[in-house]
PDB file of C-alpha atoms in Angstrom:
ATOM      1  CA  TYR A 104       0.000   0.000   0.000  1.00  0.00           C
ATOM      2  CA  GLY A 105       2.992   2.347  -0.161  1.00  0.00           C
ATOM      3  CA  SER A 106       4.075   2.200   3.462  1.00  0.00           C
ATOM      4  CA  MET A 107       6.284   5.078   4.460  1.00  0.00           C
ATOM      5  CA  CYS A 108       4.989   7.403   7.135  1.00  0.00           C
ATOM      6  CA  GLY A 109       4.888   5.194  10.222  1.00  0.00           C
ATOM      7  CA  ARG A 110       5.336   7.652  13.079  1.00  0.00           C
ATOM      8  CA  PHE A 111       4.413  11.289  13.625  1.00  0.00           C
ATOM      9  CA  ASP A 112       4.272  13.965  16.306  1.00  0.00           C
ATOM     10  CA  GLN A 113       1.011  15.563  17.476  1.00  0.00           C
ATOM     11  CA  HIS A 114       1.971  17.428  20.645  1.00  0.00           C
ATOM     12  CA  THR A 115       0.123  20.702  20.015  1.00  0.00           C
ATOM     13  CA  LEU A 116      -3.097  21.276  21.967  1.00  0.00           C
ATOM     14  CA  PRO A 117      -5.993  20.163  19.753  1.00  0.00           C
ATOM     15  CA  TYR A 118      -7.813  23.491  19.963  1.00  0.00           C
ATOM     16  CA  ARG A 119      -4.764  25.099  18.324  1.00  0.00           C
ATOM     17  CA  TYR A 120      -4.927  22.668  15.404  1.00  0.00           C
ATOM     18  CA  ALA A 121      -8.670  23.353  15.172  1.00  0.00           C
ATOM     19  CA  GLY A 122      -8.042  27.095  15.049  1.00  0.00           C
ATOM     20  CA  TYR A 123      -5.333  26.742  12.394  1.00  0.00           C
ATOM     21  CA  ILE A 124      -7.667  24.895  10.027  1.00  0.00           C
ATOM     22  CA  ASP A 125     -10.919  26.573  11.117  1.00  0.00           C
ATOM     23  CA  ALA A 126     -12.481  23.366  12.428  1.00  0.00           C
ATOM     24  CA  LEU A 127     -14.845  22.575  15.277  1.00  0.00           C
ATOM     25  CA  LEU A 128     -13.186  20.547  18.018  1.00  0.00           C
ATOM     26  CA  ARG A 129     -15.290  17.488  18.742  1.00  0.00           C
ATOM     27  CA  ALA A 130     -14.205  16.314  22.160  1.00  0.00           C
ATOM     28  CA  ALA A 131     -14.257  12.632  23.007  1.00  0.00           C
ATOM     29  CA  PRO A 132     -14.218  10.921  26.410  1.00  0.00           C
ATOM     30  CA  ASP A 133     -11.139   8.928  25.421  1.00  0.00           C
ATOM     31  CA  GLU A 134      -9.413  11.603  23.396  1.00  0.00           C
ATOM     32  CA  PRO A 135      -5.664  11.191  22.781  1.00  0.00           C
ATOM     33  CA  SER A 136      -3.155  12.864  25.050  1.00  0.00           C
ATOM     34  CA  LEU A 137      -0.454  15.128  23.621  1.00  0.00           C
ATOM     35  CA  ARG A 138       2.109  12.859  21.991  1.00  0.00           C
ATOM     36  CA  TYR A 139       5.496  13.202  20.358  1.00  0.00           C
ATOM     37  CA  ASN A 140       5.555   9.619  19.085  1.00  0.00           C
ATOM     38  CA  VAL A 141       2.221   8.606  17.537  1.00  0.00           C
ATOM     39  CA  ALA A 142       2.314   5.024  16.240  1.00  0.00           C
ATOM     40  CA  PRO A 143      -0.136   2.935  14.185  1.00  0.00           C
ATOM     41  CA  GLN A 144      -3.124   1.373  15.929  1.00  0.00           C
ATOM     42  CA  THR A 145      -3.501   4.348  18.269  1.00  0.00           C
ATOM     43  CA  ARG A 146      -5.926   7.256  18.028  1.00  0.00           C
ATOM     44  CA  ALA A 147      -4.912  10.625  16.601  1.00  0.00           C
ATOM     45  CA  TRP A 148      -6.610  13.921  15.768  1.00  0.00           C
ATOM     46  CA  VAL A 149      -8.062  14.075  12.257  1.00  0.00           C
ATOM     47  CA  ALA A 150     -10.029  16.821  10.462  1.00  0.00           C
ATOM     48  CA  ARG A 151     -12.871  15.964   8.083  1.00  0.00           C
ATOM     49  CA  THR A 152     -16.107  17.398   6.691  1.00  0.00           C
ATOM     50  CA  THR A 153     -19.324  16.218   8.336  1.00  0.00           C
ATOM     51  CA  ARG A 154     -22.447  15.222   6.424  1.00  0.00           C
ATOM     52  CA  GLU A 155     -23.865  18.660   7.269  1.00  0.00           C
ATOM     53  CA  GLY A 156     -20.855  20.338   5.665  1.00  0.00           C
ATOM     54  CA  ALA A 157     -19.085  21.434   8.871  1.00  0.00           C
ATOM     55  CA  ARG A 158     -15.369  20.863   9.408  1.00  0.00           C
ATOM     56  CA  GLU A 159     -14.563  18.937  12.579  1.00  0.00           C
ATOM     57  CA  LEU A 160     -11.428  17.769  14.376  1.00  0.00           C
ATOM     58  CA  THR A 161     -11.984  14.413  16.050  1.00  0.00           C
ATOM     59  CA  PRO A 162      -9.901  11.403  17.189  1.00  0.00           C
ATOM     60  CA  LEU A 163      -9.755   8.424  14.798  1.00  0.00           C
ATOM     61  CA  LEU A 164      -7.790   5.163  14.843  1.00  0.00           C
ATOM     62  CA  TRP A 165      -4.645   5.101  12.665  1.00  0.00           C
ATOM     63  CA  GLY A 166      -4.788   2.053  10.390  1.00  0.00           C
ATOM     64  CA  LEU A 167      -7.772   1.879   8.047  1.00  0.00           C
ATOM     65  CA  VAL A 168     -10.463  -0.670   8.888  1.00  0.00           C
ATOM     66  CA  PRO A 169     -12.618  -0.739   5.719  1.00  0.00           C
ATOM     67  CA  TRP A 170     -16.390  -0.772   6.043  1.00  0.00           C
ATOM     68  CA  PHE A 171     -16.571  -4.177   4.344  1.00  0.00           C
ATOM     69  CA  ALA A 172     -14.156  -5.989   6.711  1.00  0.00           C
ATOM     70  CA  GLU A 173     -15.717  -9.119   8.189  1.00  0.00           C
ATOM     71  CA  ASP A 174     -13.536  -9.030  11.292  1.00  0.00           C
ATOM     72  CA  PRO A 175     -11.703  -5.781  12.152  1.00  0.00           C
ATOM     73  CA  LYS A 176      -9.149  -7.724  14.203  1.00  0.00           C
ATOM     74  CA  LYS A 177      -8.102  -9.667  11.091  1.00  0.00           C
ATOM     75  CA  ALA A 178      -8.309  -6.766   8.615  1.00  0.00           C
ATOM     76  CA  VAL A 179      -5.110  -5.534   6.922  1.00  0.00           C
ATOM     77  CA  LYS A 180      -5.449  -1.976   8.382  1.00  0.00           C
ATOM     78  CA  PRO A 181      -3.098  -0.064   6.045  1.00  0.00           C
ATOM     79  CA  ILE A 182      -1.474   2.982   7.651  1.00  0.00           C
ATOM     80  CA  ASN A 183      -0.497   4.432   4.243  1.00  0.00           C
ATOM     81  CA  ALA A 184      -1.878   4.415   0.707  1.00  0.00           C
ATOM     82  CA  ARG A 185      -0.183   5.510  -2.522  1.00  0.00           C
ATOM     83  CA  CYS A 186      -1.884   8.551  -4.010  1.00  0.00           C
ATOM     84  CA  GLU A 187      -1.176   7.232  -7.533  1.00  0.00           C
ATOM     85  CA  THR A 188      -3.363   4.154  -7.031  1.00  0.00           C
ATOM     86  CA  VAL A 189      -6.114   5.136  -4.567  1.00  0.00           C
ATOM     87  CA  GLY A 190      -8.512   5.817  -7.433  1.00  0.00           C
ATOM     88  CA  SER A 191      -8.265   2.242  -8.681  1.00  0.00           C
ATOM     89  CA  ARG A 192      -7.988   0.160  -5.500  1.00  0.00           C
ATOM     90  CA  PRO A 193     -11.335  -1.134  -4.206  1.00  0.00           C
ATOM     91  CA  MET A 194     -10.447  -0.320  -0.586  1.00  0.00           C
ATOM     92  CA  PHE A 195      -9.802   3.362  -1.344  1.00  0.00           C
ATOM     93  CA  ARG A 196     -11.760   4.190  -4.510  1.00  0.00           C
ATOM     94  CA  GLU A 197     -14.918   5.344  -2.724  1.00  0.00           C
ATOM     95  CA  LEU A 198     -12.968   7.063   0.046  1.00  0.00           C
ATOM     96  CA  ILE A 199     -10.988   9.401  -2.226  1.00  0.00           C
ATOM     97  CA  ALA A 200     -14.355  10.544  -3.595  1.00  0.00           C
ATOM     98  CA  ARG A 201     -16.266  11.036  -0.351  1.00  0.00           C
ATOM     99  CA  ARG A 202     -14.157  10.487   2.783  1.00  0.00           C
ATOM    100  CA  ARG A 203     -11.076  12.666   2.590  1.00  0.00           C
ATOM    101  CA  CYS A 204      -9.409  14.070   5.697  1.00  0.00           C
ATOM    102  CA  VAL A 205      -6.247  15.755   6.952  1.00  0.00           C
ATOM    103  CA  VAL A 206      -4.093  14.825   9.908  1.00  0.00           C
ATOM    104  CA  PRO A 207      -2.615  17.991  11.472  1.00  0.00           C
ATOM    105  CA  VAL A 208       0.820  17.158  12.873  1.00  0.00           C
ATOM    106  CA  ASP A 209       3.828  19.029  14.173  1.00  0.00           C
ATOM    107  CA  GLY A 210       6.106  16.789  12.133  1.00  0.00           C
ATOM    108  CA  PHE A 211       6.848  13.201  11.185  1.00  0.00           C
ATOM    109  CA  TYR A 212       9.786  10.824  11.493  1.00  0.00           C
ATOM    110  CA  GLU A 213      11.717   9.003   8.803  1.00  0.00           C
ATOM    111  CA  TRP A 214      14.728   6.734   9.136  1.00  0.00           C
ATOM    112  CA  GLN A 215      18.007   6.698   7.233  1.00  0.00           C
ATOM    113  CA  LYS A 216      19.871   3.434   6.847  1.00  0.00           C
ATOM    114  CA  THR A 217      23.475   3.851   8.014  1.00  0.00           C
ATOM    115  CA  SER A 218      26.303   1.425   8.736  1.00  0.00           C
ATOM    116  CA  GLY A 219      25.501   1.906  12.423  1.00  0.00           C
ATOM    117  CA  GLY A 220      21.801   1.114  12.048  1.00  0.00           C
ATOM    118  CA  ARG A 221      18.697   3.144  11.306  1.00  0.00           C
ATOM    119  CA  LEU A 222      19.046   6.840  12.158  1.00  0.00           C
ATOM    120  CA  PRO A 223      15.770   8.735  12.783  1.00  0.00           C
ATOM    121  CA  TYR A 224      15.123  12.180  11.344  1.00  0.00           C
ATOM    122  CA  TYR A 225      12.388  14.581  12.365  1.00  0.00           C
ATOM    123  CA  ILE A 226      10.752  16.444   9.469  1.00  0.00           C
ATOM    124  CA  ARG A 227       8.725  19.600  10.036  1.00  0.00           C
ATOM    125  CA  MET A 228       7.604  22.736   8.222  1.00  0.00           C
ATOM    126  CA  ALA A 229      10.323  25.338   7.775  1.00  0.00           C
ATOM    127  CA  ASP A 230       8.138  27.925   9.554  1.00  0.00           C
ATOM    128  CA  ASP A 231       7.121  25.416  12.294  1.00  0.00           C
ATOM    129  CA  ALA A 232       3.437  25.703  11.338  1.00  0.00           C
ATOM    130  CA  PRO A 233       1.293  22.564  11.587  1.00  0.00           C
ATOM    131  CA  MET A 234       1.787  20.131   8.714  1.00  0.00           C
ATOM    132  CA  LEU A 235      -1.437  18.880   7.112  1.00  0.00           C
ATOM    133  CA  LEU A 236      -1.075  15.245   6.030  1.00  0.00           C
ATOM    134  CA  ALA A 237      -3.615  14.072   3.453  1.00  0.00           C
ATOM    135  CA  GLY A 238      -5.650  11.065   4.513  1.00  0.00           C
ATOM    136  CA  LEU A 239      -8.733   8.953   3.921  1.00  0.00           C
ATOM    137  CA  TRP A 240     -11.097   7.725   6.611  1.00  0.00           C
ATOM    138  CA  ASP A 241     -13.775   5.070   6.895  1.00  0.00           C
ATOM    139  CA  ARG A 242     -16.404   3.842   9.333  1.00  0.00           C
ATOM    140  CA  TRP A 243     -16.870   0.149  10.172  1.00  0.00           C
ATOM    141  CA  ARG A 244     -20.049  -0.974  11.889  1.00  0.00           C
ATOM    142  CA  ARG A 245     -21.721  -4.301  12.523  1.00  0.00           C
ATOM    143  CA  ASP A 246     -24.892  -4.985  14.494  1.00  0.00           C
ATOM    144  CA  ASP A 247     -24.145  -4.500  18.186  1.00  0.00           C
ATOM    145  CA  ALA A 248     -20.385  -4.031  17.796  1.00  0.00           C
ATOM    146  CA  GLU A 249     -18.809  -0.698  18.665  1.00  0.00           C
ATOM    147  CA  PRO A 250     -18.321   1.282  15.404  1.00  0.00           C
ATOM    148  CA  ILE A 251     -14.691   1.876  14.381  1.00  0.00           C
ATOM    149  CA  GLU A 252     -13.693   5.119  12.655  1.00  0.00           C
ATOM    150  CA  SER A 253     -10.178   4.911  11.258  1.00  0.00           C
ATOM    151  CA  PHE A 254      -7.836   6.572   8.762  1.00  0.00           C
ATOM    152  CA  THR A 255      -4.848   6.047   6.498  1.00  0.00           C
ATOM    153  CA  ILE A 256      -2.222   8.598   5.394  1.00  0.00           C
ATOM    154  CA  LEU A 257      -1.605   9.113   1.670  1.00  0.00           C
ATOM    155  CA  THR A 258       1.920   9.135   0.237  1.00  0.00           C
ATOM    156  CA  THR A 259       3.570  10.679  -2.829  1.00  0.00           C
ATOM    157  CA  PRO A 260       7.010  10.209  -4.374  1.00  0.00           C
ATOM    158  CA  SER A 261       9.648  11.943  -2.260  1.00  0.00           C
ATOM    159  CA  ASN A 262      10.839  15.483  -2.814  1.00  0.00           C
ATOM    160  CA  PRO A 263      14.607  16.145  -3.017  1.00  0.00           C
ATOM    161  CA  MET A 264      14.881  16.643   0.748  1.00  0.00           C
ATOM    162  CA  ILE A 265      13.267  13.327   1.719  1.00  0.00           C
ATOM    163  CA  ALA A 266      14.797  11.314  -1.146  1.00  0.00           C
ATOM    164  CA  PRO A 267      18.041  10.466   0.747  1.00  0.00           C
ATOM    165  CA  LEU A 268      15.878   8.805   3.430  1.00  0.00           C
ATOM    166  CA  HIS A 269      13.051   7.169   1.473  1.00  0.00           C
ATOM    167  CA  ASP A 270      11.487   7.111  -1.986  1.00  0.00           C
ATOM    168  CA  ARG A 271       8.050   8.010  -0.546  1.00  0.00           C
ATOM    169  CA  MET A 272       6.809  10.831   1.683  1.00  0.00           C
ATOM    170  CA  PRO A 273       3.441  11.749   3.207  1.00  0.00           C
ATOM    171  CA  ALA A 274       1.177  13.751   0.925  1.00  0.00           C
ATOM    172  CA  ILE A 275       0.996  17.219   2.485  1.00  0.00           C
ATOM    173  CA  VAL A 276      -1.979  19.467   1.741  1.00  0.00           C
ATOM    174  CA  ASP A 277      -1.085  23.113   1.298  1.00  0.00           C
ATOM    175  CA  ARG A 278      -3.188  25.225   3.641  1.00  0.00           C
ATOM    176  CA  ALA A 279      -4.420  27.151   0.579  1.00  0.00           C
ATOM    177  CA  ASP A 280      -5.744  23.866  -0.876  1.00  0.00           C
ATOM    178  CA  LEU A 281      -7.400  22.650   2.324  1.00  0.00           C
ATOM    179  CA  GLU A 282     -10.919  23.782   1.403  1.00  0.00           C
ATOM    180  CA  ARG A 283     -10.758  21.991  -1.946  1.00  0.00           C
ATOM    181  CA  TRP A 284      -9.306  18.807  -0.440  1.00  0.00           C
ATOM    182  CA  LEU A 285     -11.970  18.515   2.265  1.00  0.00           C
ATOM    183  CA  ASP A 286     -14.905  19.639   0.104  1.00  0.00           C
ATOM    184  CA  VAL A 287     -16.188  16.223  -0.983  1.00  0.00           C
ATOM    185  CA  LYS A 288     -19.435  17.649  -2.384  1.00  0.00           C
ATOM    186  CA  GLU A 289     -17.899  20.088  -4.863  1.00  0.00           C
ATOM    187  CA  GLN A 290     -14.521  18.449  -5.592  1.00  0.00           C
ATOM    188  CA  ASP A 291     -14.585  14.986  -7.143  1.00  0.00           C
ATOM    189  CA  ALA A 292     -11.902  12.323  -6.761  1.00  0.00           C
ATOM    190  CA  ALA A 293      -9.922  13.466  -9.810  1.00  0.00           C
ATOM    191  CA  ALA A 294      -9.877  17.107  -8.691  1.00  0.00           C
ATOM    192  CA  ALA A 295      -8.799  16.079  -5.198  1.00  0.00           C
ATOM    193  CA  ALA A 296      -6.087  13.721  -6.446  1.00  0.00           C
ATOM    194  CA  ALA A 297      -4.642  16.550  -8.549  1.00  0.00           C
ATOM    195  CA  LEU A 298      -3.773  18.350  -5.288  1.00  0.00           C
ATOM    196  CA  LEU A 299      -1.520  15.475  -4.191  1.00  0.00           C
ATOM    197  CA  ARG A 300       2.050  16.081  -5.285  1.00  0.00           C
ATOM    198  CA  PRO A 301       5.439  16.091  -3.566  1.00  0.00           C
ATOM    199  CA  PHE A 302       5.477  19.050  -1.176  1.00  0.00           C
ATOM    200  CA  PRO A 303       8.150  21.702  -1.928  1.00  0.00           C
ATOM    201  CA  ALA A 304      11.391  20.795  -0.154  1.00  0.00           C
ATOM    202  CA  GLU A 305      12.253  24.441   0.510  1.00  0.00           C
ATOM    203  CA  ARG A 306       9.201  24.744   2.769  1.00  0.00           C
ATOM    204  CA  MET A 307      10.373  21.907   5.033  1.00  0.00           C
ATOM    205  CA  ARG A 308      13.330  21.201   7.290  1.00  0.00           C
ATOM    206  CA  GLY A 309      14.678  18.055   8.870  1.00  0.00           C
ATOM    207  CA  TYR A 310      17.353  16.991  11.323  1.00  0.00           C
ATOM    208  CA  PRO A 311      18.536  13.853  13.144  1.00  0.00           C
ATOM    209  CA  VAL A 312      16.971  13.005  16.494  1.00  0.00           C
ATOM    210  CA  SER A 313      17.460  10.471  19.263  1.00  0.00           C
ATOM    211  CA  ARG A 314      17.109   6.766  18.491  1.00  0.00           C
ATOM    212  CA  ARG A 315      14.730   6.635  21.458  1.00  0.00           C
ATOM    213  CA  VAL A 316      11.963   7.417  18.974  1.00  0.00           C
ATOM    214  CA  ASN A 317      12.572   3.968  17.439  1.00  0.00           C
ATOM    215  CA  SER A 318      10.464   2.504  20.251  1.00  0.00           C
ATOM    216  CA  ALA A 319       6.802   3.514  20.197  1.00  0.00           C
ATOM    217  CA  ASN A 320       6.835   3.176  23.994  1.00  0.00           C
ATOM    218  CA  ASN A 321       9.045   6.252  24.396  1.00  0.00           C
ATOM    219  CA  GLU A 322       7.460   9.693  24.727  1.00  0.00           C
ATOM    220  CA  GLY A 323       8.396  13.293  25.481  1.00  0.00           C
ATOM    221  CA  PRO A 324       9.676  16.543  23.961  1.00  0.00           C
ATOM    222  CA  GLU A 325      13.260  15.272  23.907  1.00  0.00           C
ATOM    223  CA  LEU A 326      12.283  13.001  20.987  1.00  0.00           C
ATOM    224  CA  ILE A 327      12.115  15.967  18.589  1.00  0.00           C
ATOM    225  CA  GLU A 328      15.312  17.644  19.819  1.00  0.00           C
ATOM    226  CA  ARG A 329      18.169  17.749  17.330  1.00  0.00           C
ATOM    227  CA  VAL A 330      21.102  15.451  18.055  1.00  0.00           C
ATOM    228  CA  ASP A 331      24.563  16.243  16.737  1.00  0.00           C
ATOM    229  CA  THR A 332      25.547  13.603  14.200  1.00  0.00           C
ATOM    230  CA  GLY A 333      27.104  15.955  11.689  1.00  0.00           C
ATOM    231  CA  LEU A 334      24.299  14.988   9.294  1.00  0.00           C
ATOM    232  CA  LEU A 335      21.555  17.328   8.100  1.00  0.00           C
ATOM    233  CA  LEU A 336      19.016  17.179   5.315  1.00  0.00           C
TER     234      LEU A 336
END
């Protein structure tokens, strides 16, 4: 499915994300805490358009459980999907047309293979604004079972900054394109897909961080602090 973005940072207070993208904050009793190391199969803040046309920020599970899954525990649950093929894959074809979302993050992590092992880098916007990752969401429901709302993050080919680390990168929605990306009534799948392209490298920055981020059990602001390896992107 184009796996690439497997860890991100969402440590900003949710009402700040909501303000940045002009969304209503829909609180939840089990809403996620502030995290510097968000891993798959946990809940994260996601913005989407409601049936009534409002924009809301709400927690969803990372790892898409499609509506047609017989057993969510046995479903594949992709965390990423390639933007080049979402229009043709049965799991995503309907979602790119009617269930688009963005995941506001402070940054994401990617790893570089070195002779000494995998070295993590933290990638963020050059101006430190929230980064808006393009995603798709779905709702699974069966009889008396608790409904599951989940999402996947779309990926594009890498820009020149990310290319030394990986050949894929998360699809990032420009804030100026946010209305068009989330407007599923006026913008069809083809128009939305046209917004997905490698984000300009000059608007991003990245630097090496502690290997402690390699474990999803580790948390805290020190995970996004630069470490001196002599290597920069």
